[in-house]
DNA sequence: TCAGGTCAAGGCTACC
DNA sequence: GGTAGCCTTGACCTGA
């Protein structure tokens, strides 16, 4: 009983570790493997990293397909159909603050907003942001975030109902069937200039469509096609936000939720 | 509640009942464990601070809750049909797993069951769960869920659980018996989802329930007792109470939820 | 109406 | 202290 405090605490087990005692070995191995590969990713750069990651993604995808009907694992995640980060061209993990971005740009934008950071570019405000140099100039990275339409007000206005989404998708395919989505080789300027308010009021997230249908990256560049097609367009407060008078740091989440409620007014 | 840190640590030491094998622990497992242990340390530290803070602001919380009820009655004619969440006193959105709960507790219970999580309280199993601190101690939150009667086997309408759930339940019965054999000091086992089977011995999972046989909700009386008990608050106009800064967010959040409920039920 | 699924926000924490 | 990957949470959606 002469153990130090740190020893005692280290001996105590967390819930996650305990839960693995009762899970299958495949899950455990999968978890360990993910941990391992994360460390590898930290050490090794560029192409090797991509190869490992792709293999892993493919593997988890296969596993998910195998036991889609039997064991629903919350850890198995299919690759996100969001293409590349609009800011740094890294792999996008979802629509964060209204824009498909990677985890890094998501966190960077969040930190910048919460702390109201004022950055300054030391290279003439013309830095081109990519995955490797995105941490070199915070000012230009944040500017890129804003330019791409990231906004705390554009957060998750609610998912598009299925009917609306299908309609929008149909229109999307009709109007612009030849749009190349998320081509990394395409220049930044080729991205359609996105109206901030339009994005905000018509945030479209990729809900779970039929898994078999998701083969291609799906993200609508033109949100306008989805925009006002909501069946109950008569309600006046549906399309206008109530912007907060004082956007303080602590009220960010609250403001977002208020906006969210507006969208669901039907 | 007001226990010293040393007491907490002693508890975590004495109640150690995990079957985790330290001898055969690989490097990766040790890595995972160490990582989580540090997280627990942070959790304990922050939680102790928060508990102290909660004590100081308990009165303000009460005032806030009272005002919430009165404001609800102002905006919404009908009282919310489900009252408050039996677990965390948040707004209940329906009868989930047999008990009127909020969306958060519903999801938490679902995840706990599906993933067979085993939680542990680091504060002596006496945490009082409310809306603000419900994420602080998963063990006590899950205990509260069980105590209030949440059960996958007591689902209303006798909805047939999927193959996954049946399998999970079957494994549960097996694992629970084996756990009791392995480790008699089962303070953790009492927290585990396996004690679901002890709550409701009527196993409905393996048989197809005829929907026509279950016409009346068996918990309707409880709902009404909860929904109507909105206290006749004396002061509907108590806008001038002093709250800490961080509680301003909650107050706004509350108002938002009231508005949302209007949309929900109109 | 409710169980189950979805997924962005935020939390946590390693790595630097 | 910043970055970013992983995980949990809970508001929301959908089918039954
Ligand atoms: Zn990025
Ligand atoms: Zn720059
Ligand atoms: Zn609750
Ligand atoms: Zn507790």
Coordinates of C-alpha atoms (C1' of nucleotides) and ligand atoms in Angstrom, one line a residue:
Chain A
X1 CA 0.0 0.0 0.0
X2 CA 3.0 2.3 -0.3
X3 CA 2.2 3.2 -3.8
X4 CA 2.4 6.7 -5.1
X5 CA -0.5 8.6 -6.3
X6 CA 0.5 8.4 -9.9
X7 CA 0.9 4.6 -9.6
X8 CA -2.6 4.3 -8.3
X9 CA -4.1 6.4 -11.0
X10 CA -2.1 4.6 -13.6
X11 CA -3.4 1.3 -12.4
X12 CA -7.0 2.5 -12.7
X13 CA -8.4 1.5 -16.0
X14 CA -10.6 3.6 -18.2
X15 CA -13.8 2.4 -19.5
X16 CA -12.6 2.0 -23.0
X17 CA -9.8 -0.3 -22.1
X18 CA -12.1 -2.3 -20.0
X19 CA -14.6 -2.6 -22.7
X20 CA -12.1 -4.2 -24.9
X21 CA -12.0 -7.2 -22.7
X22 CA -15.3 -8.2 -24.0
X23 CA -14.9 -7.3 -27.6
X24 CA -13.7 -9.5 -30.3
X25 CA -10.0 -9.6 -31.1
X26 CA -10.6 -8.1 -34.4
X27 CA -11.8 -4.9 -32.9
X28 CA -9.0 -4.8 -30.5
X29 CA -6.5 -5.4 -33.2
X30 CA -8.1 -2.8 -35.3
X31 CA -7.9 -0.3 -32.6
X32 CA -4.2 -1.0 -31.9
X33 CA -3.5 -0.9 -35.5
X34 CA -5.0 2.4 -35.9
X35 CA -3.0 3.7 -33.0
X36 CA 0.1 2.3 -34.5
X37 CA -0.5 3.7 -37.8
X38 CA -1.1 7.1 -36.3
X39 CA 2.3 7.1 -34.8
X40 CA 3.8 6.0 -38.1
X41 CA 2.0 8.8 -39.9
X42 CA 3.5 11.3 -37.5
X43 CA 7.0 10.1 -38.3
X44 CA 6.9 9.3 -42.0
X45 CA 5.9 11.8 -44.5
X46 CA 4.1 12.2 -47.8
X47 CA 3.8 9.2 -50.1
X48 CA 4.4 6.5 -47.7
X49 CA 1.9 8.0 -45.4
X50 CA -0.7 8.0 -48.2
X51 CA -0.1 4.5 -49.1
X52 CA -0.5 3.2 -45.6
X53 CA -3.6 5.3 -45.1
X54 CA -5.2 4.1 -48.2
X55 CA -4.6 0.5 -47.4
X56 CA -6.0 1.0 -44.0
X57 CA -9.1 2.7 -45.3
X58 CA -9.6 0.0 -47.8
X59 CA -9.3 -2.6 -45.1
X60 CA -11.8 -1.0 -42.8
X61 CA -14.1 -0.5 -45.7
X62 CA -14.0 -4.2 -46.5
X63 CA -14.5 -5.1 -42.9
X64 CA -17.5 -2.9 -42.7
X65 CA -19.0 -4.4 -45.8
X66 CA -18.6 -7.9 -44.5
X67 CA -20.3 -7.3 -41.3
X68 CA -22.7 -4.7 -42.3
X69 CA -25.6 -6.9 -41.4
X70 CA -24.3 -8.6 -38.4
X71 CA -22.2 -6.4 -36.1
X72 CA -22.7 -2.7 -36.3
X73 CA -19.5 -1.3 -35.1
X74 CA -19.5 2.4 -34.3
X75 CA -15.8 2.5 -35.0
X76 CA -16.0 1.4 -38.5
X77 CA -16.3 4.4 -40.7
X78 CA -16.5 4.5 -44.4
X79 CA -14.3 7.0 -46.1
X80 CA -15.9 10.4 -46.2
X81 CA -17.2 11.4 -49.5
X82 CA -16.1 15.0 -49.0
X83 CA -13.1 14.9 -51.2
X84 CA -10.3 17.3 -50.2
X85 CA -10.1 20.1 -47.8
X86 CA -11.1 23.4 -49.4
X87 CA -8.4 25.2 -47.5
X88 CA -5.4 23.0 -47.6
X89 CA -6.3 20.2 -49.9
X90 CA -5.8 17.6 -47.2
X91 CA -8.3 14.9 -46.9
X92 CA -11.6 16.3 -45.8
X93 CA -13.4 14.6 -42.9
X94 CA -16.7 16.3 -43.2
X95 CA -18.4 19.6 -43.6
X96 CA -17.0 21.7 -40.8
X97 CA -18.4 25.1 -40.3
X98 CA -20.1 24.9 -43.6
X99 CA -17.2 23.9 -45.7
X100 CA -15.6 20.5 -46.4
X101 CA -12.3 20.7 -44.5
X102 CA -9.8 18.5 -42.8
X103 CA -9.5 18.1 -39.1
X104 CA -6.7 20.5 -38.9
X105 CA -8.4 23.4 -40.6
X106 CA -11.5 22.7 -38.6
X107 CA -9.6 23.0 -35.4
X108 CA -7.6 25.9 -36.5
X109 CA -10.7 27.8 -37.5
X110 CA -12.4 27.0 -34.3
X111 CA -9.4 28.1 -32.2
X112 CA -9.1 31.3 -34.3
X113 CA -12.7 32.1 -33.8
X114 CA -12.9 31.4 -30.1
X115 CA -9.8 33.4 -29.3
X116 CA -10.5 36.1 -31.8
X117 CA -7.0 35.8 -33.1
X118 CA -5.6 38.6 -35.2
X119 CA -3.0 37.2 -37.5
X120 CA -0.6 39.0 -39.7
X121 CA 1.1 37.7 -42.8
X122 CA 4.8 38.4 -43.1
X123 CA 5.0 37.4 -46.8
X124 CA 2.6 39.8 -48.4
X125 CA -0.7 38.2 -47.9
X126 CA -0.2 36.0 -50.9
X127 CA 0.6 32.6 -49.4
X128 CA -0.7 29.6 -51.1
X129 CA -2.0 27.2 -48.5
X130 CA -1.4 23.5 -48.9
X131 CA -1.1 20.5 -46.6
X132 CA 2.6 20.9 -46.0
X133 CA 2.8 24.6 -45.4
X134 CA -0.5 25.3 -43.9
X135 CA 1.0 26.0 -40.5
X136 CA 3.5 28.5 -41.9
X137 CA 1.2 31.5 -42.2
X138 CA -1.8 31.6 -39.9
X139 CA -3.0 34.8 -41.5
X140 CA -3.3 33.4 -44.9
X141 CA -4.7 30.2 -43.7
X142 CA -7.4 32.0 -41.8
X143 CA -8.1 34.2 -44.8
X144 CA -8.5 31.1 -46.9
X145 CA -10.9 29.7 -44.4
X146 CA -13.1 32.7 -44.6
X147 CA -12.8 32.9 -48.3
X148 CA -14.0 29.4 -48.6
X149 CA -17.0 30.3 -46.6
X150 CA -16.3 28.9 -43.1
X151 CA -18.5 30.5 -40.6
X152 CA -19.8 29.8 -37.2
X153 CA -23.1 31.0 -38.4
X154 CA -23.2 28.5 -41.2
X155 CA -23.0 25.6 -38.9
X156 CA -25.3 22.7 -39.3
X157 CA -28.6 24.4 -40.1
X158 CA -30.1 21.0 -40.0
X159 CA -29.9 18.2 -42.4
X160 CA -31.8 18.5 -45.6
X161 CA -34.8 16.2 -45.6
X162 CA -34.6 13.3 -47.9
X163 CA -37.2 14.5 -50.4
X164 CA -35.5 17.9 -50.7
X165 CA -32.1 16.3 -51.0
X166 CA -33.2 14.0 -53.7
X167 CA -34.8 16.8 -55.6
X168 CA -31.7 18.8 -55.2
X169 CA -29.6 16.0 -56.4
X170 CA -31.7 15.5 -59.4
X171 CA -31.5 19.1 -60.3
X172 CA -27.9 19.0 -59.7
X173 CA -27.4 16.2 -62.1
X174 CA -29.6 17.8 -64.6
X175 CA -28.0 21.2 -64.5
X176 CA -24.4 20.4 -64.0
X177 CA -23.7 16.8 -64.7
X178 CA -20.2 17.4 -65.9
X179 CA -18.9 19.1 -62.8
X180 CA -15.7 17.6 -61.6
X181 CA -15.8 17.4 -57.9
X182 CA -12.8 17.8 -55.7
X183 CA -10.1 17.5 -58.2
X184 CA -6.9 18.3 -56.4
X185 CA -5.2 19.3 -59.5
X186 CA -7.7 22.0 -60.2
X187 CA -6.6 25.4 -59.2
X188 CA -8.1 27.1 -56.2
X189 CA -9.7 29.8 -58.3
X190 CA -11.7 27.3 -60.2
X191 CA -13.8 26.7 -57.2
X192 CA -17.0 28.4 -57.7
X193 CA -17.1 31.6 -55.7
X194 CA -19.5 30.7 -52.9
X195 CA -21.7 33.2 -51.5
X196 CA -21.4 33.1 -47.8
X197 CA -25.0 33.7 -47.0
X198 CA -26.0 31.1 -49.5
X199 CA -23.9 28.5 -47.9
X200 CA -25.0 29.4 -44.5
X201 CA -28.7 29.1 -45.2
X202 CA -28.4 26.0 -47.3
X203 CA -25.9 23.9 -45.6
X204 CA -26.0 20.5 -47.1
X205 CA -24.5 17.6 -45.4
X206 CA -24.0 14.2 -46.7
X207 CA -26.4 12.2 -44.9
X208 CA -26.4 8.5 -45.0
X209 CA -27.7 7.6 -48.4
X210 CA -27.7 4.1 -49.6
X211 CA -24.3 2.9 -49.0
X212 CA -24.2 1.3 -52.4
X213 CA -24.8 4.6 -54.0
X214 CA -21.9 6.3 -52.5
X215 CA -19.2 5.5 -54.9
X216 CA -18.3 8.9 -56.0
X217 CA -17.5 12.0 -53.9
X218 CA -20.6 13.8 -53.3
X219 CA -20.7 17.4 -52.4
X220 CA -22.6 20.0 -54.1
X221 CA -20.7 22.9 -55.2
X222 CA -23.6 25.0 -56.0
X223 CA -25.7 25.2 -53.0
X224 CA -28.0 27.6 -54.7
X225 CA -29.8 24.8 -56.4
X226 CA -30.9 23.4 -53.1
X227 CA -31.6 26.7 -51.6
X228 CA -35.2 27.8 -51.5
X229 CA -36.7 24.6 -52.7
X230 CA -37.9 23.7 -49.3
X231 CA -41.5 22.7 -49.4
X232 CA -42.7 25.2 -46.9
X233 CA -41.1 28.3 -48.4
X234 CA -43.9 30.5 -47.2
X235 CA -42.5 30.9 -43.8
X236 CA -40.7 34.2 -43.7
X237 CA -38.2 33.4 -41.0
X238 CA -36.9 30.3 -42.8
X239 CA -34.3 32.0 -44.9
X240 CA -33.2 34.8 -42.8
X241 CA -30.9 34.3 -39.9
X242 CA -31.2 36.1 -36.7
X243 CA -27.7 37.2 -36.3
X244 CA -26.6 37.7 -32.8
X245 CA -26.1 41.3 -31.7
X246 CA -23.0 40.5 -29.7
X247 CA -21.1 37.5 -30.9
X248 CA -19.1 36.8 -27.8
X249 CA -16.8 33.9 -27.4
X250 CA -18.9 31.9 -25.0
X251 CA -22.1 32.3 -26.9
X252 CA -20.9 30.8 -30.2
X253 CA -22.6 27.5 -29.6
X254 CA -25.7 29.1 -28.5
X255 CA -26.0 31.3 -31.5
X256 CA -25.5 28.3 -33.7
X257 CA -28.3 26.5 -32.1
X258 CA -30.7 29.4 -32.4
X259 CA -30.0 29.5 -36.1
X260 CA -30.6 25.8 -36.2
X261 CA -34.0 26.1 -34.8
X262 CA -34.9 28.6 -37.4
X263 CA -34.2 26.2 -40.2
X264 CA -36.5 23.6 -38.7
X265 CA -39.4 25.9 -38.7
X266 CA -41.9 23.9 -40.7
Chain B
X1 CA -19.9 14.8 -3.1
X2 CA -17.4 16.9 -1.2
X3 CA -14.8 14.3 -0.9
X4 CA -11.1 15.0 -1.0
X5 CA -8.9 13.9 -3.8
X6 CA -7.2 11.4 -1.7
X7 CA -10.4 9.7 -0.9
X8 CA -11.3 9.5 -4.5
X9 CA -7.9 8.0 -5.3
X10 CA -8.2 5.5 -2.5
X11 CA -11.6 4.4 -3.8
X12 CA -10.2 4.0 -7.3
X13 CA -7.5 1.8 -5.8
X14 CA -9.7 -0.3 -3.5
X15 CA -12.4 -0.9 -6.0
X16 CA -10.1 -2.2 -8.6
X17 CA -11.9 -5.2 -10.1
X18 CA -10.8 -5.3 -13.7
X19 CA -9.8 -8.4 -15.3
X20 CA -7.1 -6.7 -17.3
X21 CA -3.9 -8.6 -17.4
X22 CA -1.0 -6.5 -16.7
X23 CA 1.5 -9.3 -17.1
X24 CA 0.8 -10.0 -20.7
X25 CA 0.3 -6.4 -21.6
X26 CA 1.9 -5.5 -24.9
X27 CA 3.5 -2.1 -25.6
X28 CA 0.5 -0.9 -27.4
X29 CA -1.9 -1.9 -24.7
X30 CA 0.3 -0.1 -22.2
X31 CA 0.4 2.8 -24.5
X32 CA -3.4 2.9 -24.6
X33 CA -3.7 2.5 -20.9
X34 CA -1.2 5.2 -20.1
X35 CA -3.0 7.5 -22.5
X36 CA -6.3 7.0 -20.9
X37 CA -4.9 7.2 -17.4
X38 CA -3.7 10.6 -18.0
X39 CA -7.2 11.4 -19.2
X40 CA -8.7 10.1 -16.0
X41 CA -6.3 12.3 -14.0
X42 CA -7.5 15.3 -15.9
X43 CA -11.1 14.3 -15.5
X44 CA -10.7 13.9 -11.7
X45 CA -9.0 17.2 -11.3
X46 CA -11.5 19.1 -13.4
X47 CA -14.4 17.3 -11.9
X48 CA -13.4 18.1 -8.4
X49 CA -13.1 21.8 -9.3
X50 CA -16.5 21.7 -11.1
X51 CA -18.1 20.1 -8.1
X52 CA -17.0 22.9 -5.9
X53 CA -18.2 25.3 -8.5
X54 CA -21.5 23.6 -8.7
X55 CA -22.0 23.8 -5.0
X56 CA -21.6 27.5 -5.2
X57 CA -24.0 28.0 -8.1
X58 CA -26.6 25.5 -7.1
X59 CA -29.0 28.1 -6.0
X60 CA -28.6 29.9 -9.3
X61 CA -29.4 26.6 -11.0
X62 CA -32.6 26.3 -9.2
X63 CA -33.6 29.7 -10.1
X64 CA -32.8 29.0 -13.7
X65 CA -34.8 25.8 -13.8
X66 CA -37.8 27.5 -12.3
X67 CA -37.6 30.2 -14.8
X68 CA -37.3 27.7 -17.6
X69 CA -40.6 26.1 -16.5
X70 CA -42.4 29.3 -16.3
X71 CA -41.1 30.5 -19.6
X72 CA -42.2 27.3 -21.2
X73 CA -45.7 27.7 -20.0
X74 CA -45.6 31.2 -21.5
X75 CA -44.5 30.2 -24.9
X76 CA -46.0 26.8 -25.2
X77 CA -49.6 26.3 -24.3
X78 CA -49.4 22.7 -23.7
X79 CA -46.9 21.5 -21.2
X80 CA -44.4 19.2 -22.8
X81 CA -46.0 15.8 -22.9
X82 CA -43.0 14.0 -21.6
X83 CA -41.9 16.3 -18.9
X84 CA -38.3 16.0 -17.9
X85 CA -35.7 13.4 -18.5
X86 CA -35.8 11.0 -15.6
X87 CA -32.0 10.8 -15.7
X88 CA -30.7 14.3 -16.2
X89 CA -33.8 16.5 -15.9
X90 CA -33.3 17.8 -19.4
X91 CA -36.3 18.1 -21.7
X92 CA -37.6 14.7 -22.5
X93 CA -38.4 14.0 -26.1
X94 CA -40.2 10.7 -25.6
X95 CA -40.2 7.4 -24.0
X96 CA -36.9 5.8 -24.8
X97 CA -36.2 2.3 -23.7
X98 CA -39.2 2.5 -21.4
X99 CA -38.4 5.7 -19.7
X100 CA -39.0 9.4 -20.6
X101 CA -35.6 10.7 -21.4
X102 CA -33.9 13.3 -23.4
X103 CA -32.1 12.6 -26.7
X104 CA -28.8 12.7 -25.0
X105 CA -29.6 10.0 -22.4
X106 CA -31.2 8.0 -25.0
X107 CA -28.2 8.0 -27.2
X108 CA -25.9 7.4 -24.2
X109 CA -27.8 4.4 -23.1
X110 CA -27.9 3.0 -26.6
X111 CA -24.2 3.4 -27.0
X112 CA -23.5 1.9 -23.7
X113 CA -25.6 -1.1 -24.5
X114 CA -24.3 -1.6 -28.0
X115 CA -20.7 -1.3 -27.0
X116 CA -21.0 -3.0 -23.7
X117 CA -19.2 -0.3 -22.0
X118 CA -18.2 -0.7 -18.4
X119 CA -17.9 2.5 -16.6
X120 CA -16.5 3.3 -13.3
X121 CA -17.1 6.2 -11.0
X122 CA -14.1 8.0 -9.5
X123 CA -16.1 9.9 -7.0
X124 CA -17.7 7.3 -4.9
X125 CA -20.7 6.3 -7.0
X126 CA -22.7 9.2 -5.6
X127 CA -22.7 11.7 -8.4
X128 CA -26.0 13.6 -8.9
X129 CA -26.7 13.7 -12.6
X130 CA -28.2 16.8 -14.0
X131 CA -28.2 18.4 -17.4
X132 CA -25.0 20.3 -16.9
X133 CA -22.8 17.5 -15.5
X134 CA -24.3 14.5 -17.1
X135 CA -21.2 13.9 -19.1
X136 CA -18.8 14.1 -16.2
X137 CA -19.4 10.6 -14.8
X138 CA -20.6 8.0 -17.2
X139 CA -20.9 5.4 -14.5
X140 CA -23.3 7.3 -12.4
X141 CA -25.2 8.3 -15.5
X142 CA -25.6 4.8 -16.6
X143 CA -26.6 3.8 -13.1
X144 CA -29.2 6.4 -13.1
X145 CA -30.5 5.1 -16.4
X146 CA -30.8 1.6 -15.0
X147 CA -32.3 2.9 -11.8
X148 CA -35.0 4.7 -13.7
X149 CA -35.8 1.5 -15.5
X150 CA -34.3 1.9 -18.9
X151 CA -34.0 -1.4 -20.6
X152 CA -33.6 -2.7 -24.1
X153 CA -35.9 -5.6 -23.1
X154 CA -38.6 -3.4 -21.9
X155 CA -39.0 -1.5 -25.1
X156 CA -42.5 -0.3 -25.7
X157 CA -44.4 -1.8 -28.6
X158 CA -42.4 -4.9 -28.3
X159 CA -40.3 -3.8 -31.2
X160 CA -38.2 -6.6 -32.4
X161 CA -34.6 -6.0 -31.7
X162 CA -32.3 -6.6 -34.6
X163 CA -30.1 -9.6 -35.0
X164 CA -27.3 -7.6 -33.6
X165 CA -29.1 -6.9 -30.4
X166 CA -30.1 -10.4 -29.9
X167 CA -26.6 -11.5 -30.3
X168 CA -25.3 -8.9 -28.0
X169 CA -27.8 -9.8 -25.4
X170 CA -27.0 -13.4 -25.6
X171 CA -23.3 -12.6 -25.2
X172 CA -24.3 -10.5 -22.3
X173 CA -25.9 -13.3 -20.4
X174 CA -22.8 -15.3 -21.0
X175 CA -20.3 -12.7 -20.1
X176 CA -22.2 -11.6 -17.0
X177 CA -22.2 -15.0 -15.6
X178 CA -18.6 -15.5 -16.3
X179 CA -17.7 -12.2 -14.8
X180 CA -19.4 -13.0 -11.6
X181 CA -17.5 -16.2 -11.4
X182 CA -14.2 -14.6 -12.1
X183 CA -14.5 -11.7 -9.9
X184 CA -16.7 -11.7 -6.9
X185 CA -16.1 -8.1 -5.9
X186 CA -18.3 -6.7 -8.6
X187 CA -18.6 -3.1 -8.0
X188 CA -17.9 -2.6 -11.7
X189 CA -20.1 -5.4 -12.7
X190 CA -23.0 -3.7 -11.1
X191 CA -22.3 -0.8 -13.4
X192 CA -22.0 -2.9 -16.5
X193 CA -24.9 -3.1 -18.9
X194 CA -25.1 -6.8 -18.0
X195 CA -27.4 -6.0 -15.1
X196 CA -30.1 -5.1 -17.6
X197 CA -31.2 -8.7 -17.5
X198 CA -31.7 -8.5 -13.8
X199 CA -34.0 -5.5 -14.1
X200 CA -36.4 -7.0 -16.5
X201 CA -36.5 -10.7 -16.5
X202 CA -39.1 -10.9 -19.2
X203 CA -37.1 -11.6 -22.2
X204 CA -38.9 -10.4 -25.2
X205 CA -36.0 -10.5 -27.6
X206 CA -36.3 -14.0 -29.0
X207 CA -40.0 -14.0 -29.7
X208 CA -42.0 -12.1 -32.2
X209 CA -44.4 -10.0 -30.3
X210 CA -47.7 -9.4 -31.9
X211 CA -48.1 -5.7 -32.1
X212 CA -51.8 -6.0 -31.5
X213 CA -51.3 -7.4 -28.1
X214 CA -49.6 -4.4 -26.9
X215 CA -52.0 -1.6 -27.2
X216 CA -51.7 0.5 -24.2
X217 CA -48.5 2.1 -23.1
X218 CA -47.8 0.8 -19.7
X219 CA -46.1 4.0 -18.5
X220 CA -48.6 6.5 -19.5
X221 CA -49.5 7.3 -15.9
X222 CA -46.0 8.2 -15.1
X223 CA -45.9 10.6 -18.0
X224 CA -48.8 12.6 -16.9
X225 CA -47.6 12.8 -13.4
X226 CA -44.4 14.3 -14.6
X227 CA -45.8 16.6 -17.2
X228 CA -48.3 18.3 -15.0
X229 CA -46.1 18.8 -12.1
X230 CA -44.8 22.0 -13.4
X231 CA -44.6 24.0 -10.3
X232 CA -46.7 27.1 -10.0
X233 CA -43.8 29.4 -10.1
X234 CA -44.3 32.5 -8.1
X235 CA -42.2 34.9 -10.0
X236 CA -42.4 34.7 -13.8
X237 CA -40.4 37.9 -14.1
X238 CA -37.2 37.1 -12.3
X239 CA -34.9 38.4 -14.9
X240 CA -32.5 40.1 -12.6
X241 CA -30.6 37.3 -11.0
X242 CA -26.9 37.1 -10.8
X243 CA -25.3 34.3 -12.7
X244 CA -21.7 33.5 -13.4
X245 CA -20.5 34.1 -16.8
X246 CA -20.5 30.6 -18.0
X247 CA -24.0 30.2 -17.0
X248 CA -25.1 32.8 -19.4
X249 CA -24.7 30.4 -22.2
X250 CA -26.9 27.9 -20.5
X251 CA -29.6 30.4 -19.9
X252 CA -29.6 31.3 -23.6
X253 CA -29.5 27.7 -24.5
X254 CA -32.6 27.1 -22.4
X255 CA -34.5 29.8 -24.2
X256 CA -33.5 28.3 -27.5
X257 CA -34.8 24.9 -26.5
X258 CA -38.1 26.4 -25.6
X259 CA -38.4 27.9 -28.9
X260 CA -37.5 24.7 -30.6
X261 CA -40.1 22.9 -28.7
X262 CA -42.7 25.1 -30.2
X263 CA -41.7 24.2 -33.7
X264 CA -41.6 20.6 -32.7
X265 CA -45.1 20.4 -31.5
X266 CA -47.1 22.9 -33.5
Chain C
dT1 C1' -44.4 7.4 -31.7
dC2 C1' -39.9 5.3 -31.1
dA3 C1' -35.5 2.6 -32.2
dG4 C1' -31.8 3.2 -34.8
dG5 C1' -28.8 5.7 -37.7
dT6 C1' -26.2 10.0 -39.0
dC7 C1' -22.6 13.2 -38.3
dA8 C1' -20.8 17.9 -37.0
dA9 C1' -19.3 20.1 -32.8
dG10 C1' -16.5 19.8 -29.2
dG11 C1' -13.4 17.3 -26.0
dC12 C1' -9.3 15.0 -25.2
dT13 C1' -4.5 14.3 -25.8
dA14 C1' -0.5 12.6 -28.5
dC15 C1' 3.1 14.9 -30.7
dC16 C1' 5.8 18.8 -32.1
Chain D
dG1 C1' 1.3 26.4 -26.3
dG2 C1' -0.3 25.0 -31.1
dT3 C1' -1.7 21.2 -34.1
dA4 C1' -4.5 17.5 -35.5
dG5 C1' -6.3 12.8 -35.1
dC6 C1' -9.6 10.1 -32.5
dC7 C1' -13.7 9.8 -29.8
dT8 C1' -18.1 11.1 -27.5
dT9 C1' -22.1 13.6 -27.6
dG10 C1' -26.7 14.8 -28.9
dA11 C1' -29.8 17.1 -32.3
dC12 C1' -31.8 15.5 -36.1
dC13 C1' -33.6 12.2 -39.7
dT14 C1' -36.0 8.0 -41.2
dG15 C1' -38.3 3.7 -41.2
dA16 C1' -41.4 0.9 -38.9
Ligands
LIG1 ZN1 -7.3 21.6 -44.3
LIG2 ZN1 0.7 34.7 -45.6
LIG3 ZN1 -31.3 13.1 -20.0
LIG4 ZN1 -20.0 9.0 -10.4

